[in-house]
CSV table of C-alpha atoms in Angstrom, one decimal:
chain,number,residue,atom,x,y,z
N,71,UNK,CA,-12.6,-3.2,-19.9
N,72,UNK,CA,-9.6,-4.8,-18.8
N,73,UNK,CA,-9.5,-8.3,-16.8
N,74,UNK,CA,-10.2,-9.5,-13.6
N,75,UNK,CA,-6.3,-10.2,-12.7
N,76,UNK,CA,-5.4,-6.1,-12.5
N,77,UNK,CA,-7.6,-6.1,-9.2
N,78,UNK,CA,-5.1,-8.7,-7.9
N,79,UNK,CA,-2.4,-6.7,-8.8
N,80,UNK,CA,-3.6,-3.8,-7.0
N,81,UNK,CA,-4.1,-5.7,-4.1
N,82,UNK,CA,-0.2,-7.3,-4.4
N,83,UNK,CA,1.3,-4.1,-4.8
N,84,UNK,CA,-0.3,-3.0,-1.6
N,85,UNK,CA,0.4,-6.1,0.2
N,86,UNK,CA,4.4,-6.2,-0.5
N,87,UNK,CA,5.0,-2.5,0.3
N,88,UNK,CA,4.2,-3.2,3.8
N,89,UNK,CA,7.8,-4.7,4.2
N,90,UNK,CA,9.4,-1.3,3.3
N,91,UNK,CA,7.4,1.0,4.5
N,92,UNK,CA,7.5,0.5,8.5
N,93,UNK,CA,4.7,-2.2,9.0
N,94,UNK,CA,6.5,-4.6,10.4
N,95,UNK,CA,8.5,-1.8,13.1
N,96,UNK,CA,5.3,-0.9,14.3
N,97,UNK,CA,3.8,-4.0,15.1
N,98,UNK,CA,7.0,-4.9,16.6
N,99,UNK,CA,6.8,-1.7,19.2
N,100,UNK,CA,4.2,-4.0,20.8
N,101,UNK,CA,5.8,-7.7,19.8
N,102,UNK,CA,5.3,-8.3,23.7
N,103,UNK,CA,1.6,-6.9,24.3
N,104,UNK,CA,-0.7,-6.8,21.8
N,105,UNK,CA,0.7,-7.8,17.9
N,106,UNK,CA,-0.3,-11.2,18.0
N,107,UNK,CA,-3.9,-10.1,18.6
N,108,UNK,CA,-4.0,-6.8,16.4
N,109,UNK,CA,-2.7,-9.5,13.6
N,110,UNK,CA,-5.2,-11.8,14.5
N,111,UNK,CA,-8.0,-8.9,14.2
N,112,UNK,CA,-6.5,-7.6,11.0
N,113,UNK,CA,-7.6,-10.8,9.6
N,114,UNK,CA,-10.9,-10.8,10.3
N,115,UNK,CA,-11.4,-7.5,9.2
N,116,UNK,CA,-9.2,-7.6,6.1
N,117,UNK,CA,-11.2,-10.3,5.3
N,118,UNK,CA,-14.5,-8.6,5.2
N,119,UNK,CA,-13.1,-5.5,3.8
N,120,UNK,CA,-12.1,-7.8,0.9
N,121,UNK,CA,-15.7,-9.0,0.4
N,122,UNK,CA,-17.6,-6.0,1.2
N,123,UNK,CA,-15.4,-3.6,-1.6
N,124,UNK,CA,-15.6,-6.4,-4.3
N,125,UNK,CA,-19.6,-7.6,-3.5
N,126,UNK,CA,-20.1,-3.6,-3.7
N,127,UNK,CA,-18.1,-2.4,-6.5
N,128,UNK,CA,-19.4,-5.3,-8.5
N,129,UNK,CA,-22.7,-3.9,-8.2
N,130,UNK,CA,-21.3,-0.4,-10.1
N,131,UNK,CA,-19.9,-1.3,-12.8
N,132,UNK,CA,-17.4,0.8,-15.5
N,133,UNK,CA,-18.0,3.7,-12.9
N,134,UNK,CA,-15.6,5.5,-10.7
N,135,UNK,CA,-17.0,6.8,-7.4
N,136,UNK,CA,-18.0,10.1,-8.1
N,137,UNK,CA,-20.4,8.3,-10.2
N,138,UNK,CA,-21.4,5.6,-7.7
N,139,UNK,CA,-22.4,8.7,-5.4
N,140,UNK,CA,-23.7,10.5,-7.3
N,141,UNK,CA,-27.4,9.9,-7.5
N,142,UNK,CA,-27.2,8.5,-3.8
N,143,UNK,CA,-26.1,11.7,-1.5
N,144,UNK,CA,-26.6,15.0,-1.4
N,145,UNK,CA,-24.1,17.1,-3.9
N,146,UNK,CA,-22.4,18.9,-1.0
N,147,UNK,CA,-21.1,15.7,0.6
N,148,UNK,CA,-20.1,14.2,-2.4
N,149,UNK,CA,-18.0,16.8,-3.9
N,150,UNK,CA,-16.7,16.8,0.3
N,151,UNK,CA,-15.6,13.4,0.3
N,152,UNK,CA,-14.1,13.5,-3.1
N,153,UNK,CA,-11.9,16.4,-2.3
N,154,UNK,CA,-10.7,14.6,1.4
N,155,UNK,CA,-10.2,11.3,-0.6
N,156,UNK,CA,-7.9,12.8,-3.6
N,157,UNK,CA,-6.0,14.9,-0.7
N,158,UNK,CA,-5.4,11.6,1.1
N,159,UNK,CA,-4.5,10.1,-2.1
N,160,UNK,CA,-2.2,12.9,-2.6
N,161,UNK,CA,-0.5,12.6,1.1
N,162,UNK,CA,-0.1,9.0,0.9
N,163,UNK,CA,2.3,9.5,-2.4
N,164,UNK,CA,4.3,11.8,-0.6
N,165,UNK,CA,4.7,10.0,2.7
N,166,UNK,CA,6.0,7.2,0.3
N,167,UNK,CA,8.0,9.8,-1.7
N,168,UNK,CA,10.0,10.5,1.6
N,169,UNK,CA,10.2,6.7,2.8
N,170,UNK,CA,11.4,5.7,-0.4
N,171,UNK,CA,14.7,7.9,-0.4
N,172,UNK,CA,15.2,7.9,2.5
N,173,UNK,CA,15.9,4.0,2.0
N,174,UNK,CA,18.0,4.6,-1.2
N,175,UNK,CA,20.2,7.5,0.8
N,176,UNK,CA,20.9,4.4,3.2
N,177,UNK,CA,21.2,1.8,1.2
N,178,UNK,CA,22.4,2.2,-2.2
N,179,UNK,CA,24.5,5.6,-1.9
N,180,UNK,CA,25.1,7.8,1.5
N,181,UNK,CA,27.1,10.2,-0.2
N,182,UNK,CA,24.3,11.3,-2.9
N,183,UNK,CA,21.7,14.7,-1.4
N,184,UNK,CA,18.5,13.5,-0.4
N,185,UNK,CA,16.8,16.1,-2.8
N,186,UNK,CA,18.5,15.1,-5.8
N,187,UNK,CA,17.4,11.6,-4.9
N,188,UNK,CA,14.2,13.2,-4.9
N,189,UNK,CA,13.7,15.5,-7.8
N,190,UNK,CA,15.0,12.6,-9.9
N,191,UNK,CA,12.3,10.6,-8.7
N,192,UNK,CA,9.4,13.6,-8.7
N,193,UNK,CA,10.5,14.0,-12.3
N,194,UNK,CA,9.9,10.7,-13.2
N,195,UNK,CA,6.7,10.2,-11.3
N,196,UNK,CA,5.1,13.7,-13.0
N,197,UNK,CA,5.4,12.4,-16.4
N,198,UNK,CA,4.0,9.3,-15.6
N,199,UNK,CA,0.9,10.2,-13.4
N,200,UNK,CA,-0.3,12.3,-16.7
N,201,UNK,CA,-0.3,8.8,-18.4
N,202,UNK,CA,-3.8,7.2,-19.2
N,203,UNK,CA,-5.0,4.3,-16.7
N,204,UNK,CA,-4.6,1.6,-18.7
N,205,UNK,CA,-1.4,2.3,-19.7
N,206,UNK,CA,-0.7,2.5,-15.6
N,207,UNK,CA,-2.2,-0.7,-14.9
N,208,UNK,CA,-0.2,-2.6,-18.3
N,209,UNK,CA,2.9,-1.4,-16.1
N,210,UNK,CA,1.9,-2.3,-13.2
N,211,UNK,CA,1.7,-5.7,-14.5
N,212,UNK,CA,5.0,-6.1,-15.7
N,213,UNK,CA,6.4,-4.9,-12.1
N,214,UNK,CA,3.8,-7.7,-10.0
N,215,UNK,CA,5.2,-10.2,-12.3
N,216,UNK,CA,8.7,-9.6,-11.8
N,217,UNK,CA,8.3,-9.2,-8.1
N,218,UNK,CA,6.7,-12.4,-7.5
N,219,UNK,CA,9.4,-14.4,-7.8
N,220,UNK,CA,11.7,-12.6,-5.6
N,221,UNK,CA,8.6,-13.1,-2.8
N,222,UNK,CA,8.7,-16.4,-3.4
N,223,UNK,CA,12.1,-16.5,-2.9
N,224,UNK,CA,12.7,-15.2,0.1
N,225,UNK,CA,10.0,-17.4,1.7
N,226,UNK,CA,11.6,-20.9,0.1
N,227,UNK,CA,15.2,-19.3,1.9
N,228,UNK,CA,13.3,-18.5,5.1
N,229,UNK,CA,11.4,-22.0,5.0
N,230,UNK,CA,14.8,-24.1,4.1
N,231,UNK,CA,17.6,-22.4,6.1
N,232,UNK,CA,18.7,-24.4,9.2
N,233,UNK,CA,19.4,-21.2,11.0
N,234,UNK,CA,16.1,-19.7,11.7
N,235,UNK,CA,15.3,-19.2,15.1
N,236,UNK,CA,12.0,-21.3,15.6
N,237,UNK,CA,12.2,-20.7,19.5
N,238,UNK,CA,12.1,-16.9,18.7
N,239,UNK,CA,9.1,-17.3,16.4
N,240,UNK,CA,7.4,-19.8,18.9
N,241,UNK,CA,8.3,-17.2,21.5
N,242,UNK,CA,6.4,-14.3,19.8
N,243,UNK,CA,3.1,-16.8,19.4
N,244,UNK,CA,2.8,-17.0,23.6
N,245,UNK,CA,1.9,-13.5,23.6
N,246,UNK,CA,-1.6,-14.1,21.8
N,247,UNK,CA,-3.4,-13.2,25.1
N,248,UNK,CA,-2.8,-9.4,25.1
N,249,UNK,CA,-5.5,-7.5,23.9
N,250,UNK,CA,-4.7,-5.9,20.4
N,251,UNK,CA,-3.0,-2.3,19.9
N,252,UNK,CA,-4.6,0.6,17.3
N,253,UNK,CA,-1.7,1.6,15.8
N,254,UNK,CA,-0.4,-2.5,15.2
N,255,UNK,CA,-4.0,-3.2,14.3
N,256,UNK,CA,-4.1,-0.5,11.5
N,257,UNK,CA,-0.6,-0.9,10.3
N,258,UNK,CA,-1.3,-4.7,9.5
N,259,UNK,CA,-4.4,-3.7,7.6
N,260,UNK,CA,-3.1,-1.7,5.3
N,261,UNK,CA,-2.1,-4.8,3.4
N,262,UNK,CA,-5.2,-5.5,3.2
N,263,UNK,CA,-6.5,-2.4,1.6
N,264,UNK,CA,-5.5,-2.8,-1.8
N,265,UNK,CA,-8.7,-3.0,-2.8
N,266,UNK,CA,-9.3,1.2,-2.0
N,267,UNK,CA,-7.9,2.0,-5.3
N,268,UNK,CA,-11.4,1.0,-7.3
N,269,UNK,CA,-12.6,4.3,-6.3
N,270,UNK,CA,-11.2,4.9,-9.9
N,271,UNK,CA,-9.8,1.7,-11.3
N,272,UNK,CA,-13.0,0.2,-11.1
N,273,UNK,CA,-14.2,2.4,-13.9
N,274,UNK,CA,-11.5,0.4,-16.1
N,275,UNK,CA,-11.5,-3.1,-14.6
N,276,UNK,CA,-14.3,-5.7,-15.2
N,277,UNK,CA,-14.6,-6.3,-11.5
N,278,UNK,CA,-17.8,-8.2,-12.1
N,279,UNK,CA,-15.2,-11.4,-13.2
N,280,UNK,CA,-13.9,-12.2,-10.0
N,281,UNK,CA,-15.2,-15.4,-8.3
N,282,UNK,CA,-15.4,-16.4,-5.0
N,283,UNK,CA,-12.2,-18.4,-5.1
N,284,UNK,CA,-10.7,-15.4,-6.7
N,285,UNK,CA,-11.7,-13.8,-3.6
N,286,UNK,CA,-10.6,-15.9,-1.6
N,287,UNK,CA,-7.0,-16.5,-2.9
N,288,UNK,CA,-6.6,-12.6,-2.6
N,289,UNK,CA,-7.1,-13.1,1.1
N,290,UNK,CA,-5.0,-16.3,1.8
N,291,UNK,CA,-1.8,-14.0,-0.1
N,292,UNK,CA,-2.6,-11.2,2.2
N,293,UNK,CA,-2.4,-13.5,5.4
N,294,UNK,CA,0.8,-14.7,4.1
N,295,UNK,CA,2.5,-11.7,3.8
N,296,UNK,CA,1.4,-10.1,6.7
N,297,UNK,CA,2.2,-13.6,8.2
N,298,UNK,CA,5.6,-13.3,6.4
N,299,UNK,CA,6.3,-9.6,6.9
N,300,UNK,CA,6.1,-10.1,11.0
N,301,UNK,CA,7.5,-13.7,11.4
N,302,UNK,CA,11.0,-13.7,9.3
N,303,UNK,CA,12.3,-11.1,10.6
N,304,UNK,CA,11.8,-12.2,14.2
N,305,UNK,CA,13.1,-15.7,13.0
N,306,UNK,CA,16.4,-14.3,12.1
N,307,UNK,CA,17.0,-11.5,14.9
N,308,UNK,CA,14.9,-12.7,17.7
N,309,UNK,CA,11.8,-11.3,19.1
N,310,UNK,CA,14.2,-8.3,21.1
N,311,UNK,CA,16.6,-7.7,18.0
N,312,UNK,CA,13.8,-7.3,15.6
N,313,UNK,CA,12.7,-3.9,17.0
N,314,UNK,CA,16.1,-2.3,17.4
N,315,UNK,CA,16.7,-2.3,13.6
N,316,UNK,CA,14.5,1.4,11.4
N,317,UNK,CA,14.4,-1.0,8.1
N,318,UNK,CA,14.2,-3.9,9.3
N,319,UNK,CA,13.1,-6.2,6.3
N,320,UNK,CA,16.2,-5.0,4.0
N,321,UNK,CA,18.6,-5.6,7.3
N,322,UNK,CA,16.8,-9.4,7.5
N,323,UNK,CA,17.1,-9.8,4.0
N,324,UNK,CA,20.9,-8.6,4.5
N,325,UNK,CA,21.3,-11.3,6.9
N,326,UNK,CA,20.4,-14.0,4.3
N,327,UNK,CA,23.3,-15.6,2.3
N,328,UNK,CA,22.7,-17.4,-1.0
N,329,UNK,CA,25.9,-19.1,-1.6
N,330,UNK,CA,24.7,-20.5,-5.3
N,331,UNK,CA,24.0,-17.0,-6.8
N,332,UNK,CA,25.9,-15.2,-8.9
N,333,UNK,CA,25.2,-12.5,-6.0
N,334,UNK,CA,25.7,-13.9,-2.7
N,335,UNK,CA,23.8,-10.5,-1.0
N,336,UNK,CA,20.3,-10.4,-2.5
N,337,UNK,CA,19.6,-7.4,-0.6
N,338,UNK,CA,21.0,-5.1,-3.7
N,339,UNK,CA,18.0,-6.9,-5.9
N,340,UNK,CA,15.3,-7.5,-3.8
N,341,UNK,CA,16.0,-3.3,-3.0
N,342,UNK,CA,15.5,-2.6,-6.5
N,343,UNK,CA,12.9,-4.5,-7.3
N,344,UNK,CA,11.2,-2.7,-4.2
N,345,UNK,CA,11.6,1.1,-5.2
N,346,UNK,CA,10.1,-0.2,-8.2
N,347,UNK,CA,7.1,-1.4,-6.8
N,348,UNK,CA,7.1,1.6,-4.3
N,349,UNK,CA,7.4,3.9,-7.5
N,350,UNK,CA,4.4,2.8,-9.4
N,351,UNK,CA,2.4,3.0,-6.1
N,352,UNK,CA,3.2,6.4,-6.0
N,353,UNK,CA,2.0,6.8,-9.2
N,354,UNK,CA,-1.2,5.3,-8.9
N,355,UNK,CA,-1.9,7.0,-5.6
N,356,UNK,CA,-1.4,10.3,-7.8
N,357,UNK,CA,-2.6,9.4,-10.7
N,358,UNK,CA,-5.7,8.2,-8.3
N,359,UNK,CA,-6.0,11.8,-7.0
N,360,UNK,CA,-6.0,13.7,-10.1
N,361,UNK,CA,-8.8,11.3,-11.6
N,362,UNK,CA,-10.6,12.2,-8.5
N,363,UNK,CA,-10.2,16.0,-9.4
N,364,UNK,CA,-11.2,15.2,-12.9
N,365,UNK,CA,-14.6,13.9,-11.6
N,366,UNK,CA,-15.9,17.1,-10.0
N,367,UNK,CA,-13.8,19.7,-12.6
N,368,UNK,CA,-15.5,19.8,-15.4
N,369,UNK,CA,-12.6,22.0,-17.2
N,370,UNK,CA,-10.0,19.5,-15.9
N,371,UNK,CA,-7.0,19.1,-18.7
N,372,UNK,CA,-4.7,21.8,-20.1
N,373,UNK,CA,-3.9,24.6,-17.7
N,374,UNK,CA,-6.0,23.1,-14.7
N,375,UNK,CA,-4.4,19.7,-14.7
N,376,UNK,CA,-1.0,21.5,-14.9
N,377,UNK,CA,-1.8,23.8,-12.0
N,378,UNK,CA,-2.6,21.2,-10.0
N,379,UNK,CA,0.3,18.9,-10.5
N,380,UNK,CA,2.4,22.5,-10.0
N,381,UNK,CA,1.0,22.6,-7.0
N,382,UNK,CA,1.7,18.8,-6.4
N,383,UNK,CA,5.5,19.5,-6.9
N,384,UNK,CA,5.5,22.7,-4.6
N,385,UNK,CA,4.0,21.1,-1.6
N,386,UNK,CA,5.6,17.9,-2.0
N,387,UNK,CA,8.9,19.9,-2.0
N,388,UNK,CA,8.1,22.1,1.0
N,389,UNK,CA,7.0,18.9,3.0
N,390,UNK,CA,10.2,16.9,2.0
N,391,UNK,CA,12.4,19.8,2.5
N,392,UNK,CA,11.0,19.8,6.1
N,393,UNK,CA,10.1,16.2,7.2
N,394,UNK,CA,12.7,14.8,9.4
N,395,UNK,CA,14.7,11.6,8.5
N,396,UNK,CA,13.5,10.7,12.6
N,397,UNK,CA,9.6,11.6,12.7
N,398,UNK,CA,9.1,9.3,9.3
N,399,UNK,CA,7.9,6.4,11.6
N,400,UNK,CA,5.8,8.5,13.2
N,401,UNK,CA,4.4,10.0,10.3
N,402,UNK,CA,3.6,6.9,9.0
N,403,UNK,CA,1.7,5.4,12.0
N,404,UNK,CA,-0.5,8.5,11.4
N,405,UNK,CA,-1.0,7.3,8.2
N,406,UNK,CA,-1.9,3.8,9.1
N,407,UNK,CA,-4.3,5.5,11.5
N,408,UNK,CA,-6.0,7.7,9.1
N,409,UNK,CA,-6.0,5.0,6.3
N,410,UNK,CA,-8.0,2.7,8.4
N,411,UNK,CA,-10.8,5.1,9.3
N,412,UNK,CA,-10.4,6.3,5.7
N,413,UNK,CA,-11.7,2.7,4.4
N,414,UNK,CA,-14.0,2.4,6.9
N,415,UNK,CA,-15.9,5.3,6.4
N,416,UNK,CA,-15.6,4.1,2.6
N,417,UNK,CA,-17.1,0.6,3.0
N,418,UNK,CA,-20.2,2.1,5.2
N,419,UNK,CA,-21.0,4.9,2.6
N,420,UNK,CA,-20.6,1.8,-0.3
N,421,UNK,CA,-22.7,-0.1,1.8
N,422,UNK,CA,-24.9,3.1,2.2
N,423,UNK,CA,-25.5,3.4,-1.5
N,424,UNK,CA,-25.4,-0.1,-2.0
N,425,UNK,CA,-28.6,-0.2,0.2
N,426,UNK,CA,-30.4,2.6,-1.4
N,427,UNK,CA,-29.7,1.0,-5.0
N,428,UNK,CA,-31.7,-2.3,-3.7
N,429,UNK,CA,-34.8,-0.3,-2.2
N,430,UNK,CA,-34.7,2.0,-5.4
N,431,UNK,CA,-35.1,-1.4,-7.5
């Protein structure tokens, strides 16, 4: 069983992919109406998300959820459930697949072909997927720990540079009154839904470790980068010029100078360090989906796990070759949308179980 601290590092990778993949443009779409409010509500029910995954998981210890279910509902629903949630699993890689290069094809190099961005990438991803959890989770430590810094970075830049705007950021707070938005509501709560991954992980992480305060500190991180990922952006373009920019965390970042560097435009690192973290979550998320076919196939391995990641690399290809570099923001406020009910419907059958385990003891 591995430690305590790979939970937080599920949860951290979540978190800081919410600055490139479009959380910030969404909530901005309603800066004026409703953000404050939907950030505000995110909180609250982040919060209890938190608790209510870690309190239950706790309780199931070593197994993954096909397990947890598995004496707890009828067989039809659980083998339903498990197919939606490695499907989802599956989608959610290649929505980030597609955000991901897009970014490098407008960033790094405009001249390079999308799909060769791509397949370089897929190929990469395939082999590692195949990997065994552990060995997932030992590299997704070594990416967590070399991101934090660059976090904390930022913020001390934001924090100490004389040419914030604090009147913007002030501006943005007098809208608290509006009543909160859907879409701004789910897209800040996906950084609090690292936690989703234990479906599986949980079979390999002593979850049973963590502490209240552990619990705790997990939730004060999340408010600061949601705080973070909405508030330094509008502090450097204004409330208005914040939602006229697609990526508008690398074009902040852009916009910050660090004269006492040996690379005065951090942008070029902080990118890097970001399509790292965004390839690993892809990983997971399909590494995460094939476990879940593992758990209702008994002949999974050999042929069956290659058909299936065959059939990974066809559709993935069919979607990328057809998604459009303009509906990607739409696509992914979908996603937030269908994330959100996702984990809902995964704390109330948790709690479900949960519930039965008690009366059965």
């Amino acid at each position: 069983m591995l430690g305590k601290r790979y939970v937080t590092y599920l949860f951290y990778l979540n978190a800081v992919l919410c600055i490139t993949v479009f959380v910030p443009q969404i909530m901005y779409k309603n800066s004026l109406n409703g953000s404050i409010s939907s950030i505000c509500l995110a909180i609250i029910v982040g919060g209890c998300f938190i608790y209510i995954l870690q309190k239950v998981f706790a309780q199931f210890p070593e197994q993954n959820i096909n397990q947890i279910l598995k004496h707890a509902i009828p067989n039809w629903l659980r083998k339903f459930y498990i197919i939606y949630s490695l499907i989802f699993w599956y989608l959610t890689g290649v929505l980030f697949i597609s955000a991901i290069t897009q970014v490098i094809k407008i960033f790094i190099n405009p001249e390079t072909p999308l799909m060769i961005t791509y397949f370089i990438f897929l190929t990469l991803i395939i082999f590692a997927i195949v990997l065994k959890t552990e060995s997932l989770l030992f590299v997704t430590e070594l990416v967590v720990i070399s991101h934090i810094p660059i976090v904390l970075f930022v913020n001390i830049r934001f924090f100490s540079d004389p040419y914030v705007f604090k009147d913007s950021i002030y501006q943005s707070l007098t809208y608290f009154k509006h009543f909160p938005k859907f879409n701004s509501f789910t897209a800040a709560m996906f950084v609090f839904t690292g936690f989703s991954n234990l479906i599986i992980f949980n079979e390999k992480i002593n979850i049973k470790l963590i502490k209240k305060r552990d619990i705790l500190g997990i939730f004060l991180f999340g408010i600061f980068i949601l705080l973070s990922i909405y508030f330094i952006p509008i502090g450097y373009l204004g409330v208005k010029g914040a939602t006229k920019t697609v990526f508008i965390w690398l074009s902040t970042v852009d916009s910050m100078h660090f004269d006492y560097l040996f690379v005065e435009r951090v942008i070029y690192i902080i990118l890097f360090v970001q399509i790292f973290c965004s390839l690993i979550y892809i990983i997971l998320c399909w590494h995460t989906s094939l476990e879940l076919f593992k758990t209702i196939n008994l002949h999974y391995g050999g042929m069956y796990k290659w058909i299936l990641i065959s059939f990974f690399i066809c559709i993935t290809t069919i979607i990328q070759l057809l998604i459009r570099d303009l509906d990607i923001l739409k696509y992914f406020i979908i996603f937030f949308n269908y994330s959100a009910i996702s984990n809902f419907l995964l704390v109330i059958l948790l709690l479900f179980v949960s519930k039965r385990k008690r009366h059965a003891s």
